[in-house]
């Protein structure tokens, strides 16, 4: 496999008495898409926000391109980090200033990073970004609050793409979009990745889309990564009971089969022995005690 | 046959903006029976949220204008009602789960108190103790771990999906006749989503609640809906029972939607199918069929005249000239038909 672009070691993020992220470790390789799925509230957004330095982490270490992201940085390096790593935020309502037009929102980044100084060129770039995400040029003059939920989400995507980043944390980037625009955005992300070698951390709930877009998938629950492997492995050969439960709950566009769907409920079992990550196959990791792994793996 | 709870007739809603008048909802008609679930799907920006906000009379005026139409709730038109009269209905008889959970929550009030207030308002017999107990129960029912602890926290201390579940708990606390859920489970993982849907179904069964469920997830639609309305550019373009929409779709936009989904068997190397082009500008909707420029089967008439709703079956309608008796027979696109056949074969069904 290619080089590691991001290394997360023992990341812990605590809010008051709640351990939102509880000592997780994973690597992301250059040019791949790592899908991050799991229970709502398990710490996916917090993980993304820690990586992009929105939170000071409680414990652990994160390296981007070999450098500690919290190490001392010159102003210039920090600015470059802020350009290279972008996040598409989960909540399109909270993350866009409603009093700004779509054009102004995108332009802000150009301003900060001194890109496309020529007015005409800048306007052209904004228009083409809006088109790339399935909006039209005229939308540049509309205020954020005048857009629907899915339209706002696309402004956020356009903003993230505008600075030619190399690493994008996409936090539920498509769930607010209709399936045809989802397909459009996912195709776009794939194409950008093929052409420019972009790397994605893709957080989502739609497991069929996650499978389609991700090379590898990490499954989280209550602040921990429970299973990590290639998409193929996770879907064909899930080992952790929580992963199995998730897979059994994916609804299909087939009313007859939905009317008889049987979910596998997940029952968490508390254990005395210490749980650790086990590599059950090369590249396929499962979190549990030795005993649990032996039992699940049968 | 159960009774009709809601009838929406020729609803038109505009917004005055700097860029011109946005015709967000352009003549929407549907009805809803007691205990029935209608799913509304469709293009982002097609007017799903505006339509459902209108049912609660929550369109801000200005810039919004109720341009035309009626919203008959138990036979009574809501449009002319005063704000005071609407306040009695809102949250009580009609409750809504908003697409954006933060609009429904008070950021400065503890979550538990917000739920308790609704319970106390809607149930005159409830005491503070019983309301508190019920609020914690509801938090538990929507799958929030440690509900007693969470009861005392503020909304910003919750994750996106947890906030949404609080909003769901508040809406359910009111035991409304009509529950409007605007993308209620979009922010939730599939197991919690399934749990919430089961809870909604249970409450529906117990109190004969009618549900309008807006979502982009066609799997969820297949699971929850009795009937489905497909919206495009401010109008309902197809309308039918859940089986009719999924196994015998007639509108080319619906074909496009069903064709865009990845299925779990999709190979990663092929791009997903999309609908070419972009939706029309609603400040200046096109003449004829709004979908025509993106419809590979469009005919001359599509650019000239708006199609009426053509009837496919007693319960199934679609707004496309392709259903006119003189139009050429256009079969469902192969890729979509193949997928439908695949599902039906797995279900062991020949024809629907
Ligand atoms: N700013 C904050 N203050 C206090 N607690 C927080 C804060 N942000 C998140 N949390 C808590 O941290 C945990 C993880 O939240 P996070 O937003 O990372 O979850 P998530 O996996 O992204 O969930 P979802 O799928 O619902 O978006 C939750 O218990 C949440 O309540
Ligand atoms: N306050 C407003 N001012 C101007 N235009 C608005 C306003 N609110 C909504 N619109 C416009 O009305 C149209 C319908 O919006 P609506 O929010 O109903 O879409 P939607 O179908 O719910 O989309 P989504 O799936 O993205 O949530 C959109 O074109 C939107 O831009
Ligand atoms: Mg999140
Ligand atoms: Mg909406």
XYZ file of C-alpha atoms and ligand atoms in Angstrom:
714
model
C 0.000 0.000 0.000
C 1.059 3.599 -0.501
C 2.352 6.011 2.121
C 0.479 7.045 5.233
C -0.884 10.561 4.975
C -2.528 10.553 8.395
C -1.639 8.650 11.554
C -3.961 8.730 14.530
C -2.545 7.217 17.711
C -4.525 6.659 20.844
C -6.778 9.680 20.240
C -8.898 10.524 23.265
C -11.361 13.359 23.525
C -13.191 13.995 26.737
C -16.047 16.430 27.335
C -16.730 16.693 31.052
C -17.500 13.185 32.191
C -18.157 11.903 28.678
C -15.365 10.205 26.787
C -16.484 11.036 23.258
C -13.464 9.314 21.724
C -11.719 6.687 23.779
C -8.183 5.963 22.640
C -8.604 5.105 18.978
C -5.787 4.474 16.524
C -5.857 4.228 12.743
C -3.924 5.262 9.660
C -5.149 6.742 6.419
C -3.157 6.088 3.255
C -2.599 8.638 0.541
C -5.259 8.472 -2.137
C -7.641 6.156 -0.305
C -11.093 6.644 1.170
C -11.536 5.497 4.721
C -15.194 5.185 5.659
C -16.137 5.861 9.267
C -19.489 4.466 10.333
C -21.161 3.692 13.610
C -23.710 4.512 16.200
C -25.010 8.042 16.336
C -23.095 9.806 19.100
C -20.146 7.386 19.010
C -17.576 10.088 18.308
C -17.234 10.224 14.516
C -17.599 13.993 14.185
C -15.415 14.508 17.239
C -12.706 12.399 15.599
C -12.956 14.502 12.431
C -12.937 17.740 14.374
C -9.878 16.692 16.377
C -7.993 15.836 13.187
C -8.702 19.241 11.703
C -7.689 20.895 14.990
C -11.080 22.259 15.944
C -10.654 20.626 19.341
C -7.601 20.351 21.545
C -7.356 16.658 22.101
C -7.324 15.283 25.610
C -4.742 12.655 24.779
C -3.002 10.960 21.886
C -1.137 12.027 18.792
C -2.135 12.881 15.244
C 0.394 13.133 12.423
C -0.406 14.608 9.031
C 2.242 13.960 6.380
C 4.556 12.842 9.132
C 4.242 16.020 11.214
C 2.529 16.279 14.571
C -0.489 18.515 13.906
C -0.255 20.006 17.363
C 3.484 20.570 17.171
C 4.840 24.086 16.849
C 4.084 25.574 13.459
C 5.061 28.748 11.673
C 2.184 30.953 10.569
C 2.838 29.907 7.013
C 2.773 26.196 7.749
C -0.437 26.599 9.698
C -2.059 28.407 6.802
C -0.908 25.667 4.456
C -2.317 23.001 6.806
C -5.608 24.878 6.863
C -5.723 24.891 3.079
C -4.679 21.291 2.550
C -7.118 19.807 5.017
C -10.778 20.686 4.590
C -13.928 19.518 6.290
C -17.428 19.251 4.922
C -19.572 19.774 8.000
C -22.433 17.556 9.041
C -24.860 20.349 9.784
C -25.384 22.604 6.779
C -27.559 24.918 8.857
C -25.064 25.649 11.591
C -21.946 25.733 9.433
C -22.942 28.458 6.949
C -23.540 32.079 7.825
C -27.140 32.724 6.710
C -26.414 36.408 6.105
C -23.802 35.654 3.469
C -24.490 34.781 -0.155
C -23.295 31.463 -1.545
C -20.709 33.365 -3.570
C -19.359 35.200 -0.531
C -19.074 31.977 1.431
C -16.875 30.419 -1.218
C -14.949 33.630 -1.779
C -13.935 33.883 1.864
C -11.364 31.122 1.433
C -9.925 32.717 -1.706
C -9.547 35.930 0.260
C -7.694 34.287 3.155
C -5.372 32.331 0.917
C -4.903 35.013 -1.715
C -6.181 32.857 -4.560
C -7.704 34.033 -7.869
C -6.958 37.679 -7.255
C -8.454 38.766 -10.556
C -12.162 39.520 -10.020
C -13.324 37.989 -13.230
C -11.315 34.857 -12.668
C -12.686 34.588 -9.155
C -16.268 34.942 -10.297
C -15.685 32.321 -12.953
C -14.202 29.905 -10.398
C -17.150 30.385 -8.026
C -19.612 29.759 -10.849
C -17.877 26.599 -11.951
C -17.680 25.276 -8.379
C -21.411 25.802 -7.959
C -22.020 23.905 -11.175
C -19.722 21.114 -10.132
C -21.939 20.456 -7.094
C -25.144 20.604 -9.155
C -26.243 24.160 -8.380
C -26.279 26.915 -10.946
C -24.241 30.088 -11.377
C -27.156 32.342 -10.485
C -27.194 30.805 -7.020
C -23.998 32.761 -6.164
C -26.080 35.824 -5.303
C -28.576 34.050 -3.068
C -28.305 34.118 0.702
C -27.600 30.895 2.568
C -30.934 31.025 4.390
C -32.767 31.035 1.078
C -31.564 27.555 0.199
C -33.054 24.180 1.060
C -31.137 21.796 3.345
C -29.565 19.862 0.499
C -28.685 22.990 -1.427
C -26.862 24.348 1.620
C -24.948 21.131 1.997
C -23.712 21.551 -1.571
C -22.482 25.074 -0.845
C -20.449 23.515 1.971
C -19.042 20.947 -0.454
C -18.166 23.667 -2.982
C -16.431 25.623 -0.234
C -14.385 22.602 0.820
C -13.311 21.900 -2.761
C -12.514 25.524 -3.569
C -9.031 25.544 -2.057
C -7.767 22.400 -3.811
C -7.210 20.456 -0.606
C -5.350 17.137 -0.487
C -7.275 15.679 2.446
C -11.011 16.055 3.004
C -12.941 15.059 6.076
C -16.455 14.616 4.796
C -18.876 14.454 7.728
C -22.187 13.137 6.408
C -21.656 15.044 3.174
C -24.494 13.518 1.219
C -27.239 12.354 3.540
C -29.203 15.589 3.067
C -29.194 15.186 -0.715
C -31.566 13.338 -2.971
C -30.148 10.109 -4.355
C -29.498 11.475 -7.803
C -27.443 14.367 -6.428
C -25.801 11.983 -3.969
C -24.669 9.984 -6.960
C -23.433 13.152 -8.645
C -21.413 14.244 -5.598
C -19.997 10.781 -5.002
C -18.973 10.487 -8.656
C -17.339 13.888 -8.362
C -15.424 12.917 -5.210
C -14.268 9.720 -6.920
C -13.159 11.553 -10.018
C -11.223 14.169 -8.035
C -9.559 11.350 -6.190
C -8.556 9.590 -9.384
C -7.247 12.742 -11.031
C -5.583 14.486 -8.102
C -4.992 11.704 -5.609
C -7.228 13.222 -2.919
C -7.639 11.351 0.333
C -10.966 11.173 2.152
C -12.164 10.382 5.609
C -15.794 9.725 4.781
C -18.238 9.735 7.703
C -21.701 8.482 6.858
C -24.715 6.452 7.880
C -25.751 5.200 4.484
C -23.937 1.906 4.431
C -24.563 1.104 0.787
C -22.974 4.410 -0.188
C -20.098 3.897 2.279
C -19.401 0.508 0.796
C -19.436 1.929 -2.688
C -17.069 4.815 -1.978
C -14.676 3.413 0.644
C -11.547 1.332 0.231
C -11.524 0.526 3.921
C -14.127 0.958 6.645
C -13.858 1.568 10.376
C -16.872 0.753 12.555
C -17.209 2.769 15.765
C -19.355 2.504 18.843
C -19.198 4.460 22.114
C -15.868 6.112 21.387
C -14.042 2.990 20.209
C -13.242 1.430 16.852
C -14.696 -2.072 16.982
C -13.789 -3.319 13.531
C -11.592 -2.106 10.686
C -10.951 -3.694 7.322
C -11.394 -3.429 3.574
C -14.979 -2.721 2.502
C -15.091 -6.163 0.985
C -14.083 -7.818 4.269
C -16.437 -5.750 6.407
C -19.432 -6.578 4.219
C -18.614 -10.152 3.271
C -16.995 -11.284 6.464
C -18.069 -9.141 9.440
C -16.888 -10.507 12.767
C -17.911 -8.096 15.506
C -21.581 -8.564 16.475
C -22.123 -4.802 16.312
C -21.008 -4.753 12.679
C -23.370 -7.645 11.961
C -26.197 -5.774 13.630
C -25.514 -2.655 11.544
C -25.414 -4.611 8.305
C -28.688 -6.334 9.139
C -30.463 -2.990 9.480
C -29.693 -1.488 6.041
C -33.093 -0.820 4.497
C -33.469 -1.765 0.836
C -35.698 -0.125 -1.777
C -37.811 -3.246 -1.900
C -41.124 -2.927 -0.015
C -41.908 -6.637 0.023
C -38.647 -7.647 1.643
C -38.851 -4.654 4.004
C -42.202 -5.853 5.301
C -40.505 -8.986 6.623
C -37.119 -7.566 7.586
C -35.495 -9.157 10.597
C -32.836 -7.121 12.352
C -30.139 -8.653 14.469
C -30.236 -6.634 17.688
C -26.905 -5.887 19.331
C -26.400 -6.720 22.971
C -23.260 -5.259 24.450
C -21.507 -7.673 26.792
C -19.403 -6.360 29.626
C -16.272 -8.352 30.270
C -13.655 -8.451 32.982
C -10.786 -9.251 30.670
C -9.233 -6.403 28.749
C -10.319 -5.889 25.177
C -7.685 -5.184 22.531
C -7.416 -4.961 18.756
C -6.846 -8.338 17.081
C -5.693 -8.720 13.517
C -7.826 -11.678 12.469
C -6.781 -11.464 8.824
C -4.069 -9.316 7.356
C -5.566 -5.817 7.511
C -8.794 -6.912 9.229
C -8.928 -5.787 12.873
C -11.518 -6.620 15.509
C -11.752 -5.215 19.032
C -12.524 -7.593 21.861
C -11.094 -9.904 24.497
C -9.214 -13.026 23.383
C -12.185 -15.072 24.426
C -14.711 -12.950 22.561
C -12.662 -13.013 19.377
C -12.375 -16.779 19.531
C -16.144 -17.046 20.003
C -17.119 -14.561 17.265
C -14.596 -15.889 14.816
C -16.024 -19.399 14.740
C -62.291 2.589 4.943
C -60.749 5.041 7.352
C -61.472 8.718 7.336
C -59.564 11.425 5.540
C -57.590 13.548 7.986
C -55.884 15.936 5.633
C -56.553 17.227 2.152
C -54.195 19.580 0.359
C -55.684 21.264 -2.691
C -53.751 23.145 -5.356
C -51.283 24.611 -2.870
C -49.014 27.327 -4.232
C -46.321 29.036 -2.197
C -43.961 31.763 -3.329
C -41.023 33.569 -1.779
C -40.130 37.142 -2.573
C -36.363 37.365 -2.814
C -33.846 39.849 -4.050
C -33.365 37.704 -7.159
C -37.099 37.521 -7.938
C -40.132 35.517 -6.888
C -39.273 31.881 -6.134
C -42.238 29.625 -6.931
C -41.321 27.004 -4.367
C -44.582 25.028 -4.400
C -46.503 25.077 -7.668
C -49.874 23.418 -7.226
C -49.600 20.458 -4.880
C -52.543 18.086 -4.284
C -52.720 15.100 -1.959
C -54.748 13.601 0.835
C -53.985 11.532 3.878
C -56.176 9.086 5.760
C -56.183 8.422 9.474
C -53.447 6.029 10.453
C -51.807 6.239 7.041
C -48.174 6.999 6.228
C -47.341 9.074 3.183
C -43.686 9.375 2.200
C -42.597 12.396 0.214
C -39.399 11.942 -1.761
C -37.816 13.963 -4.490
C -35.216 16.331 -5.640
C -33.406 18.515 -3.161
C -35.037 21.942 -3.383
C -38.265 20.593 -4.876
C -40.482 21.987 -2.113
C -40.832 19.106 0.342
C -39.938 21.142 3.413
C -41.867 24.196 2.246
C -44.963 22.026 1.694
C -44.707 20.447 5.122
C -43.920 23.736 6.878
C -47.009 25.152 5.186
C -49.159 22.450 6.798
C -48.110 23.909 10.149
C -48.517 27.442 8.808
C -44.855 28.047 9.489
C -43.919 29.853 6.297
C -42.451 33.206 7.325
C -44.451 36.049 5.803
C -42.738 37.967 4.319
C -40.882 36.687 2.330
C -43.330 33.774 1.958
C -46.760 34.062 0.368
C -49.586 31.521 0.495
C -50.459 32.268 -3.080
C -53.266 29.788 -3.625
C -54.922 26.613 -2.399
C -56.403 25.001 0.677
C -55.101 22.878 3.525
C -58.106 21.022 4.918
C -57.362 19.452 8.294
C -60.416 17.513 9.496
C -62.328 19.462 6.896
C -61.272 22.886 8.142
C -59.047 25.120 6.020
C -55.928 26.125 7.947
C -54.801 28.897 5.625
C -57.178 31.625 6.849
C -56.639 30.749 10.547
C -55.039 33.338 12.789
C -51.731 32.734 14.517
C -53.602 32.330 17.797
C -55.844 29.608 16.382
C -52.845 27.875 14.815
C -50.970 27.818 18.120
C -53.696 25.551 19.484
C -53.256 23.108 16.623
C -49.484 23.202 16.421
C -47.679 20.673 18.545
C -51.045 19.446 19.754
C -52.942 18.018 16.799
C -50.151 18.427 14.276
C -46.578 17.936 15.438
C -43.489 18.287 13.373
C -39.974 16.922 13.447
C -37.858 19.476 11.622
C -35.069 18.815 9.195
C -32.840 21.062 11.299
C -33.085 19.896 14.935
C -31.594 23.086 16.327
C -34.556 25.185 15.178
C -36.824 23.095 17.362
C -34.668 23.122 20.469
C -34.056 25.928 22.877
C -30.253 26.085 23.225
C -30.426 27.625 26.708
C -32.810 25.125 28.269
C -31.943 21.664 29.521
C -33.165 18.921 27.235
C -35.252 17.163 29.857
C -37.128 20.315 30.765
C -38.012 20.904 27.120
C -39.601 17.488 26.847
C -41.384 17.877 30.186
C -42.937 21.155 29.076
C -44.558 19.490 26.081
C -45.900 16.669 28.206
C -47.321 19.083 30.783
C -48.854 21.248 28.081
C -50.596 18.369 26.346
C -51.647 16.300 29.262
C -53.532 18.287 31.879
C -53.485 15.371 34.297
C -49.697 15.044 34.293
C -47.775 16.091 37.398
C -44.176 17.275 37.375
C -43.064 13.893 38.648
C -45.012 11.868 36.129
C -43.888 14.191 33.332
C -40.276 13.760 34.341
C -40.670 10.025 34.438
C -42.291 10.003 31.000
C -39.591 12.313 29.574
C -36.829 9.965 30.708
C -38.800 7.056 29.315
C -39.084 8.813 25.957
C -35.343 9.537 25.859
C -34.797 5.865 26.488
C -37.316 4.877 23.817
C -35.535 6.962 21.182
C -32.335 5.143 22.089
C -30.416 7.699 24.142
C -28.066 5.917 26.549
C -28.003 7.068 30.194
C -31.268 9.026 29.872
C -31.203 10.263 33.493
C -27.812 11.865 32.944
C -28.740 13.230 29.531
C -31.965 14.684 30.912
C -29.887 17.363 32.632
C -27.760 18.375 29.632
C -28.072 21.182 27.100
C -28.604 20.583 23.368
C -25.036 21.559 22.418
C -23.746 18.705 24.529
C -25.500 16.222 22.230
C -24.250 14.843 18.899
C -26.177 15.692 15.710
C -28.122 12.454 15.761
C -28.866 12.658 19.477
C -30.354 16.137 19.094
C -32.569 14.796 16.372
C -33.747 12.048 18.697
C -34.645 14.622 21.337
C -36.767 16.433 18.766
C -38.443 13.142 17.925
C -39.108 12.504 21.616
C -40.724 15.959 21.913
C -42.947 15.410 18.883
C -44.058 12.023 20.143
C -44.726 13.390 23.631
C -47.658 15.351 22.223
C -49.387 12.262 20.738
C -50.560 14.270 17.707
C -53.155 13.267 15.107
C -50.763 14.199 12.340
C -47.021 13.812 12.635
C -44.903 15.494 10.006
C -41.364 14.193 9.981
C -38.931 16.075 7.764
C -35.897 13.824 7.315
C -36.148 12.626 10.893
C -33.656 9.804 10.590
C -31.172 11.233 8.105
C -28.659 11.957 10.863
C -29.015 8.563 12.522
C -27.207 5.275 12.111
C -29.203 2.437 10.628
C -29.867 0.574 13.850
C -31.154 3.648 15.693
C -33.046 4.599 12.555
C -34.737 1.218 12.582
C -35.503 1.597 16.276
C -37.100 5.040 15.754
C -39.143 3.823 12.817
C -40.397 0.916 14.901
C -41.318 3.361 17.663
C -43.194 5.594 15.229
C -45.065 2.604 13.872
C -45.978 1.507 17.373
C -47.317 4.934 18.315
C -49.160 5.104 15.014
C -50.827 1.786 15.714
C -51.810 2.759 19.248
C -53.265 6.167 18.507
C -54.060 5.934 14.780
C -51.660 8.782 13.997
C -51.205 9.806 10.381
C -47.626 10.373 9.308
C -46.030 12.408 6.562
C -42.471 11.212 6.248
C -39.961 13.122 4.145
C -36.747 11.333 3.352
C -34.131 10.772 0.667
C -33.552 7.214 1.748
C -35.600 5.027 -0.558
C -34.967 2.012 1.656
C -36.670 3.804 4.527
C -39.568 4.711 2.238
C -39.976 1.076 1.251
C -40.043 0.196 4.925
C -42.451 2.772 6.312
C -44.751 4.126 3.609
C -48.254 3.116 2.591
C -48.216 5.649 -0.197
C -45.458 7.662 -1.857
C -45.442 11.096 -3.499
C -42.484 12.013 -5.708
C -41.769 15.733 -6.026
C -39.884 17.637 -8.673
C -39.597 21.415 -9.084
C -42.435 22.338 -6.736
C -44.914 19.725 -7.930
C -45.900 16.138 -7.228
C -44.973 14.265 -10.390
C -45.899 10.740 -9.315
C -48.169 9.409 -6.629
C -49.092 5.828 -5.760
C -48.957 2.948 -3.306
C -45.494 1.977 -2.139
C -45.542 -1.145 -4.315
C -46.648 0.800 -7.385
C -43.848 3.342 -7.023
C -41.102 0.793 -6.410
C -42.142 -1.999 -8.776
C -43.968 -0.100 -11.518
C -42.650 3.480 -11.595
C -44.026 5.509 -14.511
C -42.388 8.934 -14.338
C -38.922 9.355 -15.873
C -37.777 11.344 -12.828
C -38.734 8.427 -10.573
C -36.771 6.136 -12.910
C -33.804 8.435 -12.481
C -34.075 8.327 -8.696
C -34.392 4.566 -8.494
C -31.496 4.202 -10.925
C -29.110 6.446 -8.966
C -28.889 4.314 -5.847
C -25.884 2.104 -5.417
C -26.902 -1.380 -4.455
C -24.675 -3.469 -2.283
C -23.633 -5.444 -5.361
C -22.455 -2.350 -7.274
C -18.853 -2.582 -8.349
C -16.623 0.210 -7.148
C -15.117 0.883 -10.555
C -18.255 1.976 -12.311
C -19.639 5.446 -11.720
C -23.151 5.726 -10.339
C -25.942 6.625 -12.718
C -27.120 10.202 -12.389
C -29.824 12.342 -13.924
C -28.086 14.629 -16.422
C -28.538 18.401 -16.215
C -29.712 20.472 -13.285
C -33.123 21.396 -11.881
C -34.897 24.469 -13.216
C -34.634 27.910 -11.693
C -37.886 28.333 -9.760
C -37.865 32.100 -10.126
C -38.567 31.425 -13.753
C -40.024 27.926 -14.184
C -39.960 26.657 -17.738
C -42.999 26.366 -19.954
C -44.327 22.835 -20.356
C -42.938 19.937 -18.335
C -40.277 21.203 -15.895
C -38.426 17.910 -16.213
C -38.267 17.968 -20.015
C -34.680 19.242 -20.430
C -33.407 16.333 -18.334
C -35.716 13.717 -19.781
C -34.124 11.601 -22.501
C -37.618 10.636 -23.681
C -38.960 14.197 -23.937
C -41.218 14.985 -26.881
C -42.082 18.265 -28.575
C -45.178 18.738 -26.429
C -43.085 18.533 -23.232
C -41.586 21.909 -24.086
C -44.942 23.492 -24.869
C -47.588 22.318 -22.478
C -47.572 21.163 -18.880
C -48.737 17.542 -18.634
C -51.802 16.697 -16.511
C -51.806 13.857 -13.972
C -52.448 10.683 -15.932
C -54.081 7.824 -14.107
C -52.205 4.515 -14.129
C -54.403 2.610 -11.677
C -57.067 3.492 -9.165
C -54.346 4.648 -6.776
C -51.443 5.476 -9.088
C -50.919 8.755 -10.989
C -48.042 10.287 -12.922
C -47.574 13.678 -14.492
C -45.835 12.865 -17.764
C -46.876 13.078 -21.399
C -45.385 9.605 -21.856
C -48.657 8.249 -20.457
C -50.769 9.958 -23.096
C -52.475 7.326 -25.289
C -50.837 8.823 -28.402
C -47.315 8.833 -26.914
C -44.835 6.168 -27.987
C -44.517 3.265 -25.574
C -41.401 3.871 -23.473
C -40.484 0.957 -21.233
C -38.795 1.377 -17.854
C -35.046 1.786 -18.505
C -33.240 -1.547 -18.554
C -30.980 -0.894 -15.573
C -33.948 0.050 -13.374
C -36.094 -2.841 -14.604
C -33.247 -5.260 -13.970
C -32.964 -4.100 -10.405
C -36.728 -4.382 -9.846
C -36.744 -7.873 -11.344
C -33.855 -8.789 -9.088
C -35.737 -7.731 -5.976
C -38.947 -9.430 -7.071
C -37.116 -12.646 -7.879
C -35.563 -12.592 -4.415
C -38.969 -11.904 -2.876
C -40.373 -14.837 -4.853
C -42.944 -12.683 -6.638
C -43.698 -12.806 -10.376
C -45.878 -9.761 -10.940
C -47.146 -6.996 -8.731
N -19.011 20.269 22.315
C -19.405 19.223 23.032
N -19.616 19.319 24.378
C -19.983 18.255 25.112
N -20.192 17.016 24.604
C -20.012 16.848 23.281
C -19.617 17.923 22.427
N -19.528 17.463 21.154
C -19.855 16.161 21.221
N -20.141 15.775 22.494
C -20.505 14.401 22.920
O -19.529 13.536 22.392
C -20.111 12.323 21.930
C -19.740 12.104 20.476
O -20.329 13.115 19.653
P -20.087 13.195 18.092
O -20.719 14.430 17.619
O -18.647 13.007 17.793
O -20.871 11.901 17.598
P -21.114 11.348 16.117
O -20.527 9.985 16.068
O -20.633 12.325 15.109
O -22.682 11.200 16.101
P -23.766 11.512 14.957
O -23.732 10.335 14.054
O -25.039 11.573 15.731
O -23.379 12.800 14.308
C -21.605 12.450 22.210
O -21.876 11.795 23.413
C -21.829 13.934 22.384
O -22.894 14.154 23.273
N -36.981 31.555 2.914
C -36.813 31.299 1.603
N -36.563 32.283 0.736
C -36.399 32.029 -0.571
N -36.463 30.816 -1.135
C -36.709 29.780 -0.334
C -36.903 29.956 1.077
N -37.121 28.739 1.634
C -37.070 27.840 0.617
N -36.830 28.462 -0.563
C -36.706 27.821 -1.890
O -37.844 27.009 -2.085
C -37.505 25.815 -2.768
C -38.017 24.613 -2.005
O -37.298 24.475 -0.798
P -37.536 23.271 0.223
O -36.774 23.611 1.451
O -38.964 22.975 0.338
O -36.823 22.065 -0.549
P -36.771 20.521 -0.135
O -37.517 19.759 -1.148
O -37.152 20.347 1.278
O -35.217 20.219 -0.340
P -34.177 19.366 0.545
O -34.361 17.948 0.141
O -32.848 19.872 0.065
O -34.438 19.651 1.980
C -35.989 25.825 -2.947
O -35.706 26.184 -4.277
C -35.514 26.873 -1.985
O -34.368 27.518 -2.498
Mg -21.627 13.551 13.763
Mg -36.064 19.927 3.017
